[in-house]
GROMACS .gro file of C-alpha atoms in nm:
model
  186
    1UNK     CA    1  -0.229   0.686  -0.769
    2UNK     CA    2   0.065   0.770  -0.544
    3UNK     CA    3   0.077   0.444  -0.351
    4UNK     CA    4   0.038   0.230  -0.664
    5UNK     CA    5   0.321   0.424  -0.831
    6UNK     CA    6   0.546   0.385  -0.525
    7UNK     CA    7   0.475   0.011  -0.513
    8UNK     CA    8   0.554  -0.021  -0.884
    9UNK     CA    9   0.884   0.161  -0.839
   10UNK     CA   10   0.982  -0.072  -0.555
   11UNK     CA   11   0.871  -0.368  -0.768
   12UNK     CA   12   1.090  -0.251  -1.055
   13UNK     CA   13   1.391  -0.226  -0.826
   14UNK     CA   14   1.320  -0.583  -0.709
   15UNK     CA   15   1.309  -0.701  -1.071
   16UNK     CA   16   0.934  -0.764  -1.099
   17UNK     CA   17   0.799  -0.775  -1.454
   18UNK     CA   18   0.514  -0.910  -1.664
   19UNK     CA   19   0.208  -1.049  -1.490
   20UNK     CA   20   0.374  -1.020  -1.148
   21UNK     CA   21   0.418  -0.645  -1.191
   22UNK     CA   22   0.070  -0.610  -1.338
   23UNK     CA   23  -0.076  -0.788  -1.034
   24UNK     CA   24   0.119  -0.558  -0.800
   25UNK     CA   25  -0.008  -0.245  -0.975
   26UNK     CA   26  -0.369  -0.366  -0.995
   27UNK     CA   27  -0.365  -0.487  -0.634
   28UNK     CA   28  -0.212  -0.161  -0.513
   29UNK     CA   29  -0.478   0.040  -0.691
   30UNK     CA   30  -0.759  -0.184  -0.563
   31UNK     CA   31  -0.627  -0.272  -0.216
   32UNK     CA   32  -0.927  -0.126  -0.030
   33UNK     CA   33  -1.198  -0.229  -0.278
   34UNK     CA   34  -1.364  -0.435  -0.003
   35UNK     CA   35  -1.452  -0.116   0.181
   36UNK     CA   36  -1.752  -0.081  -0.051
   37UNK     CA   37  -1.910  -0.345   0.176
   38UNK     CA   38  -1.845  -0.150   0.497
   39UNK     CA   39  -2.129   0.070   0.628
   40UNK     CA   40  -2.076   0.444   0.588
   41UNK     CA   41  -2.137   0.493   0.961
   42UNK     CA   42  -1.811   0.304   1.022
   43UNK     CA   43  -1.614   0.432   0.723
   44UNK     CA   44  -1.696   0.795   0.792
   45UNK     CA   45  -1.690   0.786   1.171
   46UNK     CA   46  -1.481   1.083   1.284
   47UNK     CA   47  -1.351   0.921   1.602
   48UNK     CA   48  -1.188   0.596   1.702
   49UNK     CA   49  -1.369   0.274   1.611
   50UNK     CA   50  -1.489   0.053   1.895
   51UNK     CA   51  -1.404  -0.320   1.900
   52UNK     CA   52  -1.715  -0.428   1.708
   53UNK     CA   53  -1.671  -0.154   1.446
   54UNK     CA   54  -1.306  -0.255   1.408
   55UNK     CA   55  -1.408  -0.619   1.361
   56UNK     CA   56  -1.646  -0.510   1.084
   57UNK     CA   57  -1.386  -0.279   0.927
   58UNK     CA   58  -1.135  -0.564   0.911
   59UNK     CA   59  -1.377  -0.765   0.697
   60UNK     CA   60  -1.291  -0.532   0.408
   61UNK     CA   61  -0.993  -0.759   0.335
   62UNK     CA   62  -1.197  -1.076   0.276
   63UNK     CA   63  -1.468  -0.879   0.095
   64UNK     CA   64  -1.202  -0.732  -0.133
   65UNK     CA   65  -1.057  -1.075  -0.206
   66UNK     CA   66  -1.403  -1.199  -0.305
   67UNK     CA   67  -1.438  -0.908  -0.547
   68UNK     CA   68  -1.106  -0.952  -0.729
   69UNK     CA   69  -1.063  -1.330  -0.726
   70UNK     CA   70  -1.190  -1.501  -1.037
   71UNK     CA   71  -1.205  -1.174  -1.232
   72UNK     CA   72  -0.958  -1.269  -1.502
   73UNK     CA   73  -0.678  -1.013  -1.522
   74UNK     CA   74  -0.766  -0.886  -1.172
   75UNK     CA   75  -0.717  -1.230  -1.019
   76UNK     CA   76  -0.352  -1.159  -0.937
   77UNK     CA   77  -0.452  -0.851  -0.738
   78UNK     CA   78  -0.576  -1.076  -0.457
   79UNK     CA   79  -0.225  -1.102  -0.307
   80UNK     CA   80  -0.216  -0.731  -0.227
   81UNK     CA   81  -0.587  -0.706  -0.147
   82UNK     CA   82  -0.565  -1.004   0.090
   83UNK     CA   83  -0.228  -0.926   0.243
   84UNK     CA   84  -0.211  -0.549   0.279
   85UNK     CA   85  -0.264  -0.559   0.657
   86UNK     CA   86  -0.021  -0.842   0.730
   87UNK     CA   87   0.303  -0.756   0.912
   88UNK     CA   88   0.647  -0.910   0.878
   89UNK     CA   89   0.642  -1.027   1.243
   90UNK     CA   90   0.303  -1.199   1.212
   91UNK     CA   91   0.107  -0.944   1.415
   92UNK     CA   92  -0.110  -0.825   1.124
   93UNK     CA   93  -0.446  -0.948   0.999
   94UNK     CA   94  -0.648  -1.134   0.874
   95UNK     CA   95  -0.427  -1.444   0.861
   96UNK     CA   96  -0.140  -1.337   1.091
   97UNK     CA   97   0.108  -1.436   0.820
   98UNK     CA   98   0.475  -1.372   0.891
   99UNK     CA   99   0.794  -1.326   0.691
  100UNK     CA  100   0.810  -1.483   0.349
  101UNK     CA  101   0.464  -1.637   0.403
  102UNK     CA  102   0.328  -1.294   0.313
  103UNK     CA  103   0.318  -1.258  -0.067
  104UNK     CA  104   0.595  -1.032  -0.196
  105UNK     CA  105   0.343  -0.798  -0.361
  106UNK     CA  106   0.174  -0.740  -0.024
  107UNK     CA  107   0.512  -0.681   0.146
  108UNK     CA  108   0.596  -0.421  -0.118
  109UNK     CA  109   0.256  -0.257  -0.097
  110UNK     CA  110   0.244  -0.221   0.281
  111UNK     CA  111   0.570  -0.026   0.282
  112UNK     CA  112   0.452   0.196  -0.004
  113UNK     CA  113   0.119   0.254   0.172
  114UNK     CA  114   0.270   0.351   0.506
  115UNK     CA  115   0.527   0.579   0.340
  116UNK     CA  116   0.247   0.753   0.151
  117UNK     CA  117   0.021   0.781   0.456
  118UNK     CA  118   0.294   0.937   0.670
  119UNK     CA  119   0.435   1.171   0.406
  120UNK     CA  120   0.108   1.296   0.254
  121UNK     CA  121  -0.119   1.578   0.360
  122UNK     CA  122  -0.460   1.453   0.465
  123UNK     CA  123  -0.771   1.645   0.571
  124UNK     CA  124  -0.694   1.552   0.932
  125UNK     CA  125  -0.312   1.596   0.932
  126UNK     CA  126  -0.012   1.764   0.777
  127UNK     CA  127   0.259   1.554   0.611
  128UNK     CA  128   0.545   1.441   0.832
  129UNK     CA  129   0.893   1.556   0.736
  130UNK     CA  130   1.073   1.307   0.511
  131UNK     CA  131   1.349   1.235   0.764
  132UNK     CA  132   1.091   1.149   1.032
  133UNK     CA  133   0.901   0.923   0.790
  134UNK     CA  134   1.220   0.736   0.706
  135UNK     CA  135   1.308   0.703   1.075
  136UNK     CA  136   0.969   0.544   1.144
  137UNK     CA  137   1.003   0.306   0.850
  138UNK     CA  138   1.356   0.205   0.957
  139UNK     CA  139   1.239   0.145   1.314
  140UNK     CA  140   0.957  -0.080   1.188
  141UNK     CA  141   1.180  -0.277   0.950
  142UNK     CA  142   1.183  -0.635   1.075
  143UNK     CA  143   0.853  -0.597   1.261
  144UNK     CA  144   0.604  -0.429   1.029
  145UNK     CA  145   0.811  -0.436   0.710
  146UNK     CA  146   1.025  -0.688   0.523
  147UNK     CA  147   1.385  -0.572   0.579
  148UNK     CA  148   1.481  -0.664   0.220
  149UNK     CA  149   1.198  -0.453   0.077
  150UNK     CA  150   1.293  -0.169   0.310
  151UNK     CA  151   1.657  -0.187   0.195
  152UNK     CA  152   1.545  -0.155  -0.168
  153UNK     CA  153   1.308   0.131  -0.083
  154UNK     CA  154   1.587   0.321   0.091
  155UNK     CA  155   1.778   0.324  -0.239
  156UNK     CA  156   1.492   0.506  -0.416
  157UNK     CA  157   1.334   0.699  -0.128
  158UNK     CA  158   1.481   1.034  -0.234
  159UNK     CA  159   1.354   0.982  -0.590
  160UNK     CA  160   1.007   0.892  -0.461
  161UNK     CA  161   1.000   1.195  -0.231
  162UNK     CA  162   1.110   1.428  -0.511
  163UNK     CA  163   0.858   1.290  -0.761
  164UNK     CA  164   0.563   1.315  -0.522
  165UNK     CA  165   0.649   1.627  -0.325
  166UNK     CA  166   0.359   1.865  -0.371
  167UNK     CA  167   0.223   1.636  -0.648
  168UNK     CA  168  -0.129   1.719  -0.753
  169UNK     CA  169  -0.371   1.437  -0.825
  170UNK     CA  170  -0.324   1.481  -1.203
  171UNK     CA  171   0.056   1.459  -1.164
  172UNK     CA  172   0.031   1.145  -0.948
  173UNK     CA  173  -0.212   0.998  -1.199
  174UNK     CA  174   0.030   1.072  -1.484
  175UNK     CA  175   0.311   0.896  -1.297
  176UNK     CA  176   0.096   0.586  -1.251
  177UNK     CA  177  -0.029   0.597  -1.611
  178UNK     CA  178   0.333   0.590  -1.728
  179UNK     CA  179   0.390   0.275  -1.520
  180UNK     CA  180   0.073   0.119  -1.661
  181UNK     CA  181   0.184   0.191  -2.020
  182UNK     CA  182   0.526   0.045  -1.941
  183UNK     CA  183   0.403  -0.275  -1.775
  184UNK     CA  184   0.069  -0.345  -1.943
  185UNK     CA  185   0.156  -0.290  -2.309
  186UNK     CA  186   0.355  -0.562  -2.481
   0.00000   0.00000   0.00000
C-alpha cells in the first residue's frame, strides 16, 4: 500500500492523470506479481542467493509481464511490472534500459520503492533515519534514479515521511484507497 501511494503522490506532482495514473497505481501495487512463479526455496531463502538462484529470481519480471499484459484494465501495469528493476544509467535488468527509454511509470515506481524499502521497518532490519534515506537517494540520482523524478520527490519527501511515519497497514491502505477513489472514479 505504501509504495503504491508514494508512487501516486509523485505521479500527481508530475501531472499524471486518467489512464496513465491508473496504470501507475495498478503497476505499483502489482509490481512483484511474477514472484508467484518463483519457487519458495528461493523466495524464502534466508541468506544470499547464488548466481543460478538470482537468475531464476530475475525471471519474476517477465513472468509478471505475462500475467498483466492483455488483461484489460491491468494492461497498462506492464510498464511498472516490466521496468521496476531498470536503472537510469542502464545497469538494471531485464532489458538494461537507460534514461528516458525507461517508461516514466517505472522511473517513478523505482524511486518510491527504494524510499519505502530504506525507510520502513522490516523483519530483518530497522528503518533508516529519514536524512540518511534522502542522502542515499540523492547520491543515486543520475545513476539509479531519474534526476527529474528525484527533484519532484524532494519537494514532497517531508509530506510522504509524515504521512507514513509509524503508519499501520490499515492506515497505509486507507491512504492508497483515497488515491484509488480519486483516480479511478470518474
